[in-house]
mmCIF file of C-alpha atoms in Angstrom:
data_model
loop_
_atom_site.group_PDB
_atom_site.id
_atom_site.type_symbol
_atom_site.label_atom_id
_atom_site.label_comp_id
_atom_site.label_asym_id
_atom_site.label_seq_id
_atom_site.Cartn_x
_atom_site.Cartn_y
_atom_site.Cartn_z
ATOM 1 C CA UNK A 209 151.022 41.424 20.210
ATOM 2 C CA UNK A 210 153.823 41.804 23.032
ATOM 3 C CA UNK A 211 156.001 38.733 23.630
ATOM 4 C CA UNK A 212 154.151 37.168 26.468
ATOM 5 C CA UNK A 213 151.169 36.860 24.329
ATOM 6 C CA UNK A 214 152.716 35.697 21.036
ATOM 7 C CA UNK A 215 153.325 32.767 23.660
ATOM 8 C CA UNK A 216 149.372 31.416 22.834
ATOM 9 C CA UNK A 217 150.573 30.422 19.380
ATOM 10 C CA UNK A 218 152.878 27.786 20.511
ATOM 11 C CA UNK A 219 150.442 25.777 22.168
ATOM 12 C CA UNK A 220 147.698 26.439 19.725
ATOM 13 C CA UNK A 221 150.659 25.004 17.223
ATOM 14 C CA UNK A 222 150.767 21.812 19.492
ATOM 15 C CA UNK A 223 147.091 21.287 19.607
ATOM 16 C CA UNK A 224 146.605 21.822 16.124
ATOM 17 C CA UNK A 225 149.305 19.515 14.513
ATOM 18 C CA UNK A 226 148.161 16.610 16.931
ATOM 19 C CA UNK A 227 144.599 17.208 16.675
ATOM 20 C CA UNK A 228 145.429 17.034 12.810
ATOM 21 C CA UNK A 229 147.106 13.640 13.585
ATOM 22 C CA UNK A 230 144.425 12.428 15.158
ATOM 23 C CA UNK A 231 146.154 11.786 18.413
ATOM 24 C CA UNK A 232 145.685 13.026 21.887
ATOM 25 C CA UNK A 233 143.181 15.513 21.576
ATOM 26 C CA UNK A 234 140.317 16.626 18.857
ATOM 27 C CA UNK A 235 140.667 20.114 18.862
ATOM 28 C CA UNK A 236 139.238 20.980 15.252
ATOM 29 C CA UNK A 237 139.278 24.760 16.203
ATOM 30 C CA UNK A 238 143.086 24.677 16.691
ATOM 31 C CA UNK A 239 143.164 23.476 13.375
ATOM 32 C CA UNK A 240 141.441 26.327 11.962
ATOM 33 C CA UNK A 241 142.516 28.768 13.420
ATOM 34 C CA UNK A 242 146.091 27.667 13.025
ATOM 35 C CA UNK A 243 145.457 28.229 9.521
ATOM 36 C CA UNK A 244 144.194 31.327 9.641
ATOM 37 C CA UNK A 245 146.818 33.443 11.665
ATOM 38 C CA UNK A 246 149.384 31.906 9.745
ATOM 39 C CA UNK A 247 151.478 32.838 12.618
ATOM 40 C CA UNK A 248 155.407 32.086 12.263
ATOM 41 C CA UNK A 249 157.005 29.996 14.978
ATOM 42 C CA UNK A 250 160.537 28.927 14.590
ATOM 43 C CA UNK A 251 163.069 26.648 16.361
ATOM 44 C CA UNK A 252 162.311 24.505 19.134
ATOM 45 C CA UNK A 253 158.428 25.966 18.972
ATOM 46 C CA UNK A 254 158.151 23.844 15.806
ATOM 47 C CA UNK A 255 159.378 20.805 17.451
ATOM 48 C CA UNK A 256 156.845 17.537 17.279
ATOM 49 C CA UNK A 257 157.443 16.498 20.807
ATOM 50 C CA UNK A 258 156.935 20.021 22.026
ATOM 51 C CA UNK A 259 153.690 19.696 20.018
ATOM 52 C CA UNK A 260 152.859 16.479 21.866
ATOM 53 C CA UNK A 261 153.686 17.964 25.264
ATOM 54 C CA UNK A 262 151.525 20.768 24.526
ATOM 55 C CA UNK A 263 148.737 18.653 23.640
ATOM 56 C CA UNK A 264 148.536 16.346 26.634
ATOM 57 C CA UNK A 265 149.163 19.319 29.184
ATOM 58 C CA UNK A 266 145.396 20.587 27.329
ATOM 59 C CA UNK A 267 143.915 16.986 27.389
ATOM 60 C CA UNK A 268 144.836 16.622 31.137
ATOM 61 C CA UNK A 269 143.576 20.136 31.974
ATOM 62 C CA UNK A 270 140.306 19.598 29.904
ATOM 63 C CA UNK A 271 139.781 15.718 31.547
ATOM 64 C CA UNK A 272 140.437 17.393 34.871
ATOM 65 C CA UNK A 273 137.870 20.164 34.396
ATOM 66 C CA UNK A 274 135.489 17.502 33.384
ATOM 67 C CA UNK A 275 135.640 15.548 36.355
ATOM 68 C CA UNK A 276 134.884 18.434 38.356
ATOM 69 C CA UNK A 277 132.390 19.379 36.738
ATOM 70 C CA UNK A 278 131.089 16.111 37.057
ATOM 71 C CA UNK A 279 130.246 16.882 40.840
ATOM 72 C CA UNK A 280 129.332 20.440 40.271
ATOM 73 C CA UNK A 281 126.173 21.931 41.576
ATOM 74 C CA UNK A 282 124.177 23.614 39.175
ATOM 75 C CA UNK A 283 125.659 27.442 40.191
ATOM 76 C CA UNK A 284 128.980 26.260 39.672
ATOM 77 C CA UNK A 285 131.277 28.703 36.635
ATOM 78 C CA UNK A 286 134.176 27.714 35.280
ATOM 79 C CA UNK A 287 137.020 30.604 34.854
ATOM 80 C CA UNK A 288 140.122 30.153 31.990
ATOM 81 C CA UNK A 289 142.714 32.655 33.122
ATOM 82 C CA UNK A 290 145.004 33.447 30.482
ATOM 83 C CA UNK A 291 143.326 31.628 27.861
ATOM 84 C CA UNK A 292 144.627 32.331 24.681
ATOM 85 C CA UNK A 293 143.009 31.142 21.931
ATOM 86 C CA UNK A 294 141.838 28.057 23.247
ATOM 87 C CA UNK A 295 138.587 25.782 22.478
ATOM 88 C CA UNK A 296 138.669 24.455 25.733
ATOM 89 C CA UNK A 297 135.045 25.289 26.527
ATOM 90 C CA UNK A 298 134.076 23.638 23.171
ATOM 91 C CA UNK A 299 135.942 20.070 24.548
ATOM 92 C CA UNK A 300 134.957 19.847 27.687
ATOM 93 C CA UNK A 301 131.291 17.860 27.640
ATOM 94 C CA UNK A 302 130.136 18.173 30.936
ATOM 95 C CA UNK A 303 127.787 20.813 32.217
ATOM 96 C CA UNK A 304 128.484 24.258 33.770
ATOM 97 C CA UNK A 305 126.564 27.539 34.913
ATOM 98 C CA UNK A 306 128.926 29.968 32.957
ATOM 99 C CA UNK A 307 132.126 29.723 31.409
ATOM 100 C CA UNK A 308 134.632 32.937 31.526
ATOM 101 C CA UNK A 309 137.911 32.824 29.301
ATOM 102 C CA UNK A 310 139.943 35.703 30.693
ATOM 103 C CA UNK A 311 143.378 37.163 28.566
ATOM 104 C CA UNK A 312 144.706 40.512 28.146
ATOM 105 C CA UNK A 313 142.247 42.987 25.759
ATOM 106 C CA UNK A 314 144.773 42.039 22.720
ATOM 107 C CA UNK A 315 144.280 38.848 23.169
ATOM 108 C CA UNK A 316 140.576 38.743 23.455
ATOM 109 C CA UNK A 317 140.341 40.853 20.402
ATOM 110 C CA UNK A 318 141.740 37.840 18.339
ATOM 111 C CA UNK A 319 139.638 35.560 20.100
ATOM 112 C CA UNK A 320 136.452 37.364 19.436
ATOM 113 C CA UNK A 321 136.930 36.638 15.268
ATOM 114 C CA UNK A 322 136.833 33.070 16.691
ATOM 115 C CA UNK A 323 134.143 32.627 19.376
ATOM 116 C CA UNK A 324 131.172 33.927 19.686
ATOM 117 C CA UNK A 325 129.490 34.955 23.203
ATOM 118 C CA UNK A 326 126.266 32.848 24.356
ATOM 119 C CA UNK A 327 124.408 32.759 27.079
ATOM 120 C CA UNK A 328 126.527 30.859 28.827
ATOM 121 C CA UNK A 329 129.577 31.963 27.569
ATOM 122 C CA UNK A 330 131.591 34.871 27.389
ATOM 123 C CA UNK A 331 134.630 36.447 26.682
ATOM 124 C CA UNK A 332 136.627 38.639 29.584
ATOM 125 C CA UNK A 333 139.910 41.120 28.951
ATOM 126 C CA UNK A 334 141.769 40.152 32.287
ATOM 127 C CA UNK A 335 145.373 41.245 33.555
ATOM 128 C CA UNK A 336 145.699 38.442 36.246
ATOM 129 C CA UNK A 337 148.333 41.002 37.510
ATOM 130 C CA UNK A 338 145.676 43.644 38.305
ATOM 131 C CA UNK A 339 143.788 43.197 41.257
ATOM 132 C CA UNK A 340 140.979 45.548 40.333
ATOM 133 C CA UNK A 341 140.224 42.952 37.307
ATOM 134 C CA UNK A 342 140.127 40.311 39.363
ATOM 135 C CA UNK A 343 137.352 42.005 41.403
ATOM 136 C CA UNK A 344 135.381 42.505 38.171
ATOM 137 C CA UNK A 345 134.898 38.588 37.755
ATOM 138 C CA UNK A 346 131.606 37.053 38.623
ATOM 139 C CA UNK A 347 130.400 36.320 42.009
ATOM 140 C CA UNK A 348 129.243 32.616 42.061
ATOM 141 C CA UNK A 349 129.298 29.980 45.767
ATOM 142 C CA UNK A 350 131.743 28.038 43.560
ATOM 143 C CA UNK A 351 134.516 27.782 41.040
ATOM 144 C CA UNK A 352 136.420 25.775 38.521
ATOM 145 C CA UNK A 353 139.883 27.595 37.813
ATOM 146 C CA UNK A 354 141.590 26.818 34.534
ATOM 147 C CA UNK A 355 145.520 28.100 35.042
ATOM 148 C CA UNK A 356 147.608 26.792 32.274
ATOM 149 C CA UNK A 357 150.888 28.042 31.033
ATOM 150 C CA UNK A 358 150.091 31.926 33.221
ATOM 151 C CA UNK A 359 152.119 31.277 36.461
ATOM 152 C CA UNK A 360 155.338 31.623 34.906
ATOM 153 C CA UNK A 361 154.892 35.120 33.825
ATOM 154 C CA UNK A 362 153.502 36.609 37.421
ATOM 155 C CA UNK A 363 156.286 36.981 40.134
ATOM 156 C CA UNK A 364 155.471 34.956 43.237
ATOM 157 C CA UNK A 365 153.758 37.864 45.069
ATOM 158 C CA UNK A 366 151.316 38.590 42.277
ATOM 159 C CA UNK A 367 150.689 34.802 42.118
ATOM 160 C CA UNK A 368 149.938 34.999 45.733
ATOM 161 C CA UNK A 369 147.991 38.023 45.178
ATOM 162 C CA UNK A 370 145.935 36.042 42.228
ATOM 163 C CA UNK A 371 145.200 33.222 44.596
ATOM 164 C CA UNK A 372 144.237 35.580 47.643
ATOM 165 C CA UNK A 373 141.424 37.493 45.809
ATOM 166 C CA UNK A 374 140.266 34.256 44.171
ATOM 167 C CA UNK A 375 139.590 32.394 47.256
ATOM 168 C CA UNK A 376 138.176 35.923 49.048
ATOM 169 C CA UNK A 377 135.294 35.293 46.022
ATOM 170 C CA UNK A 378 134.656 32.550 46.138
ATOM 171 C CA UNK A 379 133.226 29.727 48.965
ATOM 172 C CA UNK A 380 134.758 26.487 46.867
ATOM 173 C CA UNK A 381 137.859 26.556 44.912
ATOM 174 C CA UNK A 382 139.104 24.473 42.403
ATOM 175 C CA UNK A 383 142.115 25.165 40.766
ATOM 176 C CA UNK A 384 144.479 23.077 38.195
ATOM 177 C CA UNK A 385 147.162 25.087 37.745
ATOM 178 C CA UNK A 386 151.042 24.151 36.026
ATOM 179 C CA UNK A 387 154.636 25.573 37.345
ATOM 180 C CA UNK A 388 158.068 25.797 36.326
ATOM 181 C CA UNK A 389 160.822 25.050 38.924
ATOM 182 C CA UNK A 390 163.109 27.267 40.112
ATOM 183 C CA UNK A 391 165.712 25.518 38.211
ATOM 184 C CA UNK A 392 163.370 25.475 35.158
ATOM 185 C CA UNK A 393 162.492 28.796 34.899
ATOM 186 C CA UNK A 394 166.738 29.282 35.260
ATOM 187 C CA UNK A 395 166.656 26.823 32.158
ATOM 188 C CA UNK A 396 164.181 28.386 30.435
ATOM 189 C CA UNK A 397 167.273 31.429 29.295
ATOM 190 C CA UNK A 398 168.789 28.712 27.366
ATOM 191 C CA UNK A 399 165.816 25.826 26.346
ATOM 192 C CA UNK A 400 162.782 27.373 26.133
ATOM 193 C CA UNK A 401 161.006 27.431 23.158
ATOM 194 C CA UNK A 402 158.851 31.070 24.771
ATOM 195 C CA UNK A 403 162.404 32.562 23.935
ATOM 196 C CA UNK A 404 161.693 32.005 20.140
ATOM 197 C CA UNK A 405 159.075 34.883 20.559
ATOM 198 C CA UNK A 406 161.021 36.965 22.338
ATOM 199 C CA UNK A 407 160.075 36.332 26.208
ATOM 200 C CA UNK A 408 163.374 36.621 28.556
ATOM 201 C CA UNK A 409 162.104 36.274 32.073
ATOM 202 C CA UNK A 410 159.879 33.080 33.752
ATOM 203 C CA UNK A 411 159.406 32.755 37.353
ATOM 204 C CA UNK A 412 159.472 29.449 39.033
ATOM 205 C CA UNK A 413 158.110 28.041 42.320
ATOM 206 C CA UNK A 414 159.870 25.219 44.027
ATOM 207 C CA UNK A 415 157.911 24.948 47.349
ATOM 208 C CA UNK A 416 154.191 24.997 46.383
ATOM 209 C CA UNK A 417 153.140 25.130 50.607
ATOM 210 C CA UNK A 418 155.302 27.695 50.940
ATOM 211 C CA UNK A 419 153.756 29.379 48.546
ATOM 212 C CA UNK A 420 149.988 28.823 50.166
ATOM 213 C CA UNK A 421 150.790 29.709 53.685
ATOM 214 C CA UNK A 422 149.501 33.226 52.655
ATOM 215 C CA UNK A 423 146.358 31.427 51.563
ATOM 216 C CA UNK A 424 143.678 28.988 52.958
ATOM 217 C CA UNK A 425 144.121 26.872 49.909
ATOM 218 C CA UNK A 426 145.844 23.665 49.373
ATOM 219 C CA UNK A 427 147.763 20.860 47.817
ATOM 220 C CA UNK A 428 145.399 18.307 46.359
ATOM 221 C CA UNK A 429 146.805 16.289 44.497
ATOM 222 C CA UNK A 430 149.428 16.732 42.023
ATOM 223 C CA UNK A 431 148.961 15.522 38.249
ATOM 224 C CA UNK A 432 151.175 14.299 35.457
ATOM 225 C CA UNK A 433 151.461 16.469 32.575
ATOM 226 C CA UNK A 434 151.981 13.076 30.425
ATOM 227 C CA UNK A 435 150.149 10.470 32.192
ATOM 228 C CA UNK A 436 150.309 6.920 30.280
ATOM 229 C CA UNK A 437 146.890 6.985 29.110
ATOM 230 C CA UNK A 438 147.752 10.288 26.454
ATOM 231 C CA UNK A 439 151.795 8.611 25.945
ATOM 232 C CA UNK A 440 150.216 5.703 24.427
ATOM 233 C CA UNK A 441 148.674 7.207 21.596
ATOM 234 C CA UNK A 442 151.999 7.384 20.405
ATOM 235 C CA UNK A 443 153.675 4.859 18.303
ATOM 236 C CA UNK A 444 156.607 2.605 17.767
ATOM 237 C CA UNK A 445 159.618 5.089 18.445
ATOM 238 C CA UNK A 446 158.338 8.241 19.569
ATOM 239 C CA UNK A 447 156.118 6.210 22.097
ATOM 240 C CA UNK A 448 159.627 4.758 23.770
ATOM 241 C CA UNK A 449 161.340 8.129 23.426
ATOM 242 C CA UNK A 450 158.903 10.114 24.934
ATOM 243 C CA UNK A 451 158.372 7.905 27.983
ATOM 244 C CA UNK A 452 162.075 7.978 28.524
ATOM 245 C CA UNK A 453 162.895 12.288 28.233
ATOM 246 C CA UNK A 454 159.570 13.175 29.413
ATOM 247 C CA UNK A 455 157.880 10.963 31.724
ATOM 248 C CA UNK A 456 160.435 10.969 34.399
ATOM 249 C CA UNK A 457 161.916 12.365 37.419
ATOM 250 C CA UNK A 458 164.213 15.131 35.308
ATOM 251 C CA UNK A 459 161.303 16.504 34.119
ATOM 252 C CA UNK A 460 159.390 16.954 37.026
ATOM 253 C CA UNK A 461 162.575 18.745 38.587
ATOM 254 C CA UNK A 462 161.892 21.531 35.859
ATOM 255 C CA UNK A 463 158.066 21.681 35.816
ATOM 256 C CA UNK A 464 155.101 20.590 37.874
ATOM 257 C CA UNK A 465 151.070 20.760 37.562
ATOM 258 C CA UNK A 466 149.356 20.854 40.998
ATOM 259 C CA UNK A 467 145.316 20.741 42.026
ATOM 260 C CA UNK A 468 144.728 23.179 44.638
ATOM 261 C CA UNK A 469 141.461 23.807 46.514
#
């Protein structure tokens, strides 16, 4: 695998070791396939409070796909772009038309020892980068977009791009999708854990509107990567310590999760 997609591993590493903790989020297919790639992370990758961060960014994504779906009419698909080797489909309980998880050929190759395609799911190669695969994706009145952890590696125009043919195919959007920060994405050379596979470069977004005025979409609502609901599963000391490095404004200044629609 290139660098960018060795990147799947470290949060398949934090939903595993939690999941095995019985904390956060039951993700029993982390688990096993954790302990079948037997892939090496090192450094700051390893670290248990990346592992929890990594674990509550998939709980709120999979609770937030859940509620929408909640509402959904019976046409509506869900789309995971740039889904590594996530269960996600296997967590969420509520009911959808079709789900799509969507990652470069290399990465669906894994993914295919893992999952199997039913009727109502299947398994997409997808550069999010290349319009012409966008175009490829199924027509439906409307969709449920699962971004986590892509943004970062698409410059601003071909995020803008992304969004664009999205909302040209479909009549309702829903989209969660995360961000760095400017400034986050600068301290990403020196702090982020991506480098320990070999990724250099992350792109950051500080003005989200900004971002949209290309688009008819908009701001929401922003969400909490760590809301107080998933921090309390933790205990004693690494409940306290966790509230105070990453529940706070310094940590929204380097990375940000916003509903768009």
């Amino acid at each position: 695998m290139n660098e960018v997609n060795k990147t799947l591993f470290i949060p398949l590493y934090g939903r595993a070791m939690t999941s095995k903790k019985g904390i956060i989020i039951n993700d029993k297919k982390a688990e096993e396939i954790w302990a079948e790639e037997s892939f090496e992370i090192k450094g700051k990758s390893k670290s248990k409070w990346l592992a929890y961060n990594m674990a509550m960014r998939a709980r709120v994504f999979d609770d937030w796909t859940n509620n929408m779906l909640r509402t959904a009419n019976e046409d509506t698909i869900v789309i995971h772009i740039g889904c590594g080797l996530d269960s996600r489909y296997l967590r969420v309980s509520e009911k959808y038309h079709k789900w799509i998880d969507c990652d470069l050929q290399e990465v669906i190759d894994v993914r295919k020892k893992y999952y199997d395609r039913t009727e109502r799911y299947c398994m997409l190669d997808l550069d999010a980068s290349n319009t012409d695969d966008i175009k490829l994706l199924p027509n439906a009145d409307r969709a449920v977009i699962i971004m986590e952890g892509i943004s970062m590696y698409l410059t601003k125009e071909r995020l803008v791009n992304l969004l664009k043919l999205l909302e040209g195919k479909y009549n309702v959007l829903h989209i969660l999708i995360d961000v760095y920060t400017e400034f986050g994405a600068k301290a990403s050379r020196y702090k982020n854990p991506v480098k320990d596979v070999g990724v250099q470069t992350l792109n950051g977004v500080d003005d989200i509107d900004k971002l949209l005025l290309n688009t008819k979409l908009k701001v929401i609502k922003e969400h909490s990567f760590t809301p107080e609901y998933l921090v309390n599963e933790l205990k004693g000391f690494e409940r306290v310590f966790f509230k105070l490095m990453f529940t706070g404004r310094l940590y929204s200044k380097i990375y940000r999760l916003y509903e768009l629609g």
